[in-house]
Amino acid sequence: MKKLSLILIILALSACASSPATWKGMSERDIAEWKEIGFNAEQAQAWKKAGFDAKQSSSWSKEGFNLEGAQSWSSQSFNPEEAKSWKTGGFDVESAVESRDKGLTPVKVE
């Protein structure tokens, strides 16, 4: 009986640990903004934790960046549009920074 109880406790704890993110810690207004741009609670919490608000997250997403990409480019002071231009031009973050520091800009591809 003790083993069964222990197994049930372990299963319950592991289920709690893997439960999806919630809207906890966000106001109704924040939740509405995140939902309006199509983010679920898990996405919203991840982007918010990384320092992005709903508007910024939407801009990065619309330009084709995931959270990791947005963090990399924004940490080097690129906005979403600039980052997309550099990335479309075949640059990664490091080479874009080097080129920008030399006064260069990416060729616009339309």
Coordinates of N, CA and C in Angstrom, one line a residue:
M1 N 0.8 -1.2 0.0 CA 0.0 0.0 0.0 C 0.9 1.3 0.0
K2 N 2.0 1.2 0.8 CA 2.9 2.4 0.8 C 3.5 2.6 -0.5
K3 N 3.9 1.6 -1.3 CA 4.4 1.7 -2.6 C 3.4 2.4 -3.5
L4 N 2.2 1.9 -3.5 CA 1.2 2.5 -4.3 C 0.9 3.9 -4.1
S5 N 0.9 4.3 -2.8 CA 0.8 5.7 -2.4 C 1.9 6.5 -2.9
L6 N 3.1 6.0 -2.8 CA 4.3 6.7 -3.2 C 4.3 6.9 -4.7
I7 N 3.9 5.9 -5.5 CA 3.8 6.0 -6.9 C 2.7 7.0 -7.3
L8 N 1.6 7.0 -6.6 CA 0.5 8.0 -6.9 C 1.0 9.5 -6.7
I9 N 1.8 9.6 -5.6 CA 2.3 11.0 -5.3 C 3.3 11.4 -6.4
I10 N 4.2 10.5 -6.8 CA 5.2 10.8 -7.8 C 4.5 11.2 -9.1
L11 N 3.4 10.4 -9.5 CA 2.7 10.7 -10.7 C 2.0 12.0 -10.6
A12 N 1.4 12.4 -9.5 CA 0.7 13.6 -9.3 C 1.7 14.8 -9.4
L13 N 2.9 14.7 -8.8 CA 3.9 15.7 -8.9 C 4.4 15.9 -10.3
S14 N 4.7 14.8 -11.0 CA 5.2 14.9 -12.3 C 4.1 15.5 -13.3
A15 N 2.9 15.3 -13.0 CA 1.8 15.8 -13.9 C 1.7 17.3 -13.6
C16 N 1.9 17.8 -12.4 CA 1.9 19.2 -12.1 C 3.1 19.9 -12.7
A17 N 4.2 19.3 -12.8 CA 5.4 19.9 -13.3 C 5.4 20.1 -14.8
S18 N 4.6 19.2 -15.5 CA 4.5 19.3 -16.9 C 3.2 20.0 -17.4
S19 N 2.5 20.6 -16.5 CA 1.2 21.2 -16.9 C 1.6 22.5 -17.7
P20 N 0.7 22.8 -18.6 CA 1.0 24.0 -19.5 C 1.0 25.3 -18.7
A21 N 1.6 26.3 -19.2 CA 1.7 27.6 -18.6 C 0.3 28.2 -18.5
T22 N 0.1 29.0 -17.6 CA -1.2 29.7 -17.4 C -1.0 31.2 -17.6
W23 N -2.1 31.9 -17.5 CA -2.0 33.4 -17.6 C -1.7 34.0 -16.3
K24 N -1.2 33.3 -15.3 CA -1.0 33.7 -14.0 C 0.0 34.9 -14.0
G25 N -0.3 35.9 -13.2 CA 0.6 37.1 -13.1 C 0.3 38.2 -14.2
M26 N -0.7 37.9 -15.0 CA -1.0 38.9 -16.0 C -2.4 39.5 -15.8
S27 N -2.6 40.8 -16.1 CA -3.9 41.4 -15.9 C -4.8 41.0 -17.1
E28 N -6.0 41.3 -16.9 CA -7.0 41.0 -18.0 C -6.6 41.7 -19.3
R29 N -6.2 42.9 -19.1 CA -5.7 43.7 -20.3 C -4.6 43.0 -21.0
D30 N -3.6 42.6 -20.2 CA -2.4 41.9 -20.8 C -2.8 40.7 -21.5
I31 N -3.7 39.9 -20.9 CA -4.1 38.6 -21.5 C -4.8 38.9 -22.8
A32 N -5.7 39.9 -22.8 CA -6.4 40.3 -24.0 C -5.4 40.7 -25.1
E33 N -4.4 41.4 -24.8 CA -3.4 41.8 -25.8 C -2.7 40.6 -26.4
W34 N -2.3 39.7 -25.5 CA -1.6 38.5 -26.0 C -2.5 37.6 -26.8
K35 N -3.7 37.5 -26.4 CA -4.7 36.7 -27.2 C -5.0 37.3 -28.5
E36 N -5.0 38.6 -28.6 CA -5.3 39.4 -29.8 C -4.3 39.1 -30.9
I37 N -3.0 38.9 -30.5 CA -2.0 38.7 -31.4 C -1.8 37.2 -31.7
G38 N -2.6 36.3 -31.1 CA -2.6 34.9 -31.4 C -1.7 34.1 -30.5
F39 N -1.2 34.6 -29.4 CA -0.3 33.9 -28.5 C -1.2 33.1 -27.5
N40 N -0.7 31.9 -27.1 CA -1.4 31.2 -26.0 C -0.6 31.6 -24.8
A41 N -1.1 31.0 -23.6 CA -0.5 31.4 -22.3 C 1.0 31.0 -22.3
E42 N 1.4 29.8 -22.8 CA 2.7 29.4 -22.7 C 3.7 30.3 -23.5
Q43 N 3.2 30.7 -24.7 CA 4.0 31.6 -25.6 C 4.1 32.9 -24.9
A44 N 3.0 33.4 -24.4 CA 3.0 34.8 -23.8 C 3.9 34.8 -22.6
Q45 N 3.9 33.8 -21.8 CA 4.7 33.8 -20.6 C 6.2 33.7 -21.0
A46 N 6.5 32.9 -22.0 CA 7.9 32.8 -22.4 C 8.5 34.2 -23.0
W47 N 7.7 34.8 -23.8 CA 8.1 36.1 -24.4 C 8.2 37.1 -23.3
K48 N 7.2 37.2 -22.4 CA 7.2 38.1 -21.3 C 8.4 37.9 -20.4
K49 N 8.7 36.7 -20.1 CA 9.9 36.4 -19.3 C 11.1 36.9 -19.9
A50 N 11.2 36.9 -21.2 CA 12.4 37.3 -22.0 C 12.4 38.8 -22.1
G51 N 11.4 39.5 -21.6 CA 11.4 41.0 -21.6 C 10.6 41.6 -22.7
F52 N 9.9 40.9 -23.5 CA 9.1 41.4 -24.6 C 7.6 41.6 -24.1
D53 N 7.0 42.7 -24.6 CA 5.6 42.9 -24.4 C 4.9 42.3 -25.6
A54 N 3.5 42.3 -25.5 CA 2.7 41.8 -26.6 C 3.0 42.4 -28.0
K55 N 3.1 43.8 -28.0 CA 3.4 44.5 -29.2 C 4.7 44.1 -29.8
Q56 N 5.7 44.1 -29.0 CA 7.1 43.7 -29.5 C 7.1 42.3 -30.0
S57 N 6.5 41.4 -29.3 CA 6.4 40.0 -29.6 C 5.7 39.8 -31.0
S58 N 4.7 40.6 -31.2 CA 3.9 40.5 -32.4 C 4.8 41.0 -33.6
S59 N 5.5 42.0 -33.4 CA 6.4 42.6 -34.4 C 7.5 41.6 -34.8
W60 N 8.1 41.0 -33.8 CA 9.1 40.0 -34.1 C 8.6 38.8 -34.8
S61 N 7.4 38.3 -34.3 CA 6.8 37.1 -34.9 C 6.4 37.4 -36.4
K62 N 5.8 38.6 -36.6 CA 5.4 38.9 -38.0 C 6.6 39.0 -39.0
E63 N 7.7 39.3 -38.5 CA 8.9 39.3 -39.3 C 9.6 38.0 -39.4
G64 N 9.0 36.9 -38.8 CA 9.5 35.6 -39.0 C 10.4 35.1 -37.9
F65 N 10.5 35.8 -36.8 CA 11.5 35.4 -35.7 C 10.8 34.6 -34.6
N66 N 11.4 33.6 -34.1 CA 10.9 32.9 -32.9 C 11.6 33.7 -31.7
L67 N 11.3 33.2 -30.5 CA 11.8 33.9 -29.4 C 13.3 33.9 -29.3
E68 N 13.9 32.8 -29.6 CA 15.4 32.8 -29.5 C 16.0 33.7 -30.5
G69 N 15.5 33.8 -31.7 CA 16.0 34.7 -32.7 C 15.8 36.1 -32.4
A70 N 14.6 36.4 -31.9 CA 14.3 37.8 -31.4 C 15.2 38.2 -30.3
Q71 N 15.5 37.4 -29.4 CA 16.4 37.7 -28.3 C 17.8 38.0 -28.9
S72 N 18.3 37.2 -29.8 CA 19.6 37.4 -30.3 C 19.8 38.7 -31.0
W73 N 18.8 39.0 -31.9 CA 18.9 40.2 -32.7 C 18.6 41.4 -31.9
S74 N 17.6 41.4 -31.0 CA 17.3 42.6 -30.2 C 18.4 42.9 -29.2
S75 N 19.1 41.9 -28.7 CA 20.2 42.1 -27.8 C 21.4 42.9 -28.4
Q76 N 21.4 42.9 -29.8 CA 22.4 43.7 -30.5 C 21.8 44.9 -31.1
S77 N 20.7 45.4 -30.5 CA 20.0 46.6 -30.9 C 19.5 46.7 -32.3
F78 N 19.0 45.5 -32.8 CA 18.3 45.5 -34.1 C 16.8 45.5 -33.7
N79 N 16.0 46.3 -34.6 CA 14.6 46.1 -34.4 C 14.2 45.0 -35.4
P80 N 12.9 44.6 -35.3 CA 12.5 43.5 -36.1 C 12.7 43.7 -37.7
E81 N 12.4 44.9 -38.1 CA 12.5 45.1 -39.6 C 14.0 45.1 -40.0
E82 N 14.9 45.7 -39.2 CA 16.3 45.7 -39.5 C 16.8 44.3 -39.5
A83 N 16.5 43.5 -38.5 CA 16.9 42.2 -38.4 C 16.5 41.3 -39.6
K84 N 15.2 41.5 -40.0 CA 14.8 40.7 -41.1 C 15.6 41.1 -42.4
S85 N 15.9 42.4 -42.6 CA 16.6 42.8 -43.7 C 18.0 42.1 -43.8
W86 N 18.7 42.2 -42.6 CA 20.0 41.6 -42.5 C 19.9 40.0 -42.7
K87 N 18.9 39.4 -42.1 CA 18.8 38.0 -42.2 C 18.4 37.6 -43.6
T88 N 17.6 38.3 -44.3 CA 17.2 38.0 -45.7 C 18.4 38.2 -46.6
G89 N 19.3 39.1 -46.2 CA 20.5 39.3 -47.0 C 21.6 38.3 -46.7
G90 N 21.3 37.3 -45.9 CA 22.2 36.2 -45.7 C 23.1 36.3 -44.5
F91 N 22.8 37.3 -43.7 CA 23.7 37.6 -42.5 C 23.2 36.9 -41.3
D92 N 24.1 36.4 -40.4 CA 23.7 36.0 -39.1 C 23.9 37.2 -38.2
V93 N 23.6 37.1 -36.9 CA 23.7 38.2 -36.0 C 25.1 38.8 -36.0
E94 N 26.1 37.9 -35.8 CA 27.5 38.3 -35.6 C 28.0 39.1 -36.9
S95 N 27.7 38.5 -38.0 CA 28.2 39.2 -39.2 C 27.4 40.5 -39.5
A96 N 26.2 40.5 -39.1 CA 25.4 41.8 -39.3 C 26.0 42.9 -38.4
V97 N 26.3 42.5 -37.2 CA 26.9 43.5 -36.2 C 28.2 44.0 -36.8
E98 N 29.0 43.1 -37.2 CA 30.3 43.5 -37.8 C 30.1 44.5 -39.0
S99 N 29.2 44.1 -39.9 CA 29.0 45.0 -41.1 C 28.4 46.3 -40.7
R100 N 27.4 46.3 -39.7 CA 26.8 47.5 -39.3 C 27.8 48.4 -38.7
D101 N 28.7 47.8 -37.9 CA 29.8 48.6 -37.2 C 30.7 49.3 -38.3
K102 N 30.8 48.7 -39.5 CA 31.6 49.3 -40.5 C 30.8 50.3 -41.3
G103 N 29.6 50.5 -40.9 CA 28.8 51.5 -41.6 C 28.0 50.9 -42.8
L104 N 28.0 49.6 -43.0 CA 27.3 49.0 -44.1 C 25.8 48.7 -43.7
T105 N 25.0 48.6 -44.8 CA 23.6 48.2 -44.6 C 23.4 47.0 -45.5
P106 N 22.4 46.2 -45.2 CA 22.1 45.1 -46.1 C 21.4 45.6 -47.4
V107 N 21.6 44.8 -48.5 CA 20.9 45.1 -49.7 C 19.5 44.7 -49.6
K108 N 18.6 45.6 -49.9 CA 17.1 45.3 -49.8 C 16.7 44.3 -50.9
V109 N 16.1 43.3 -50.4 CA 15.6 42.2 -51.3 C 14.1 42.3 -51.3
E110 N 13.5 42.5 -52.5 CA 12.0 42.7 -52.5 C 11.4 41.5 -53.2

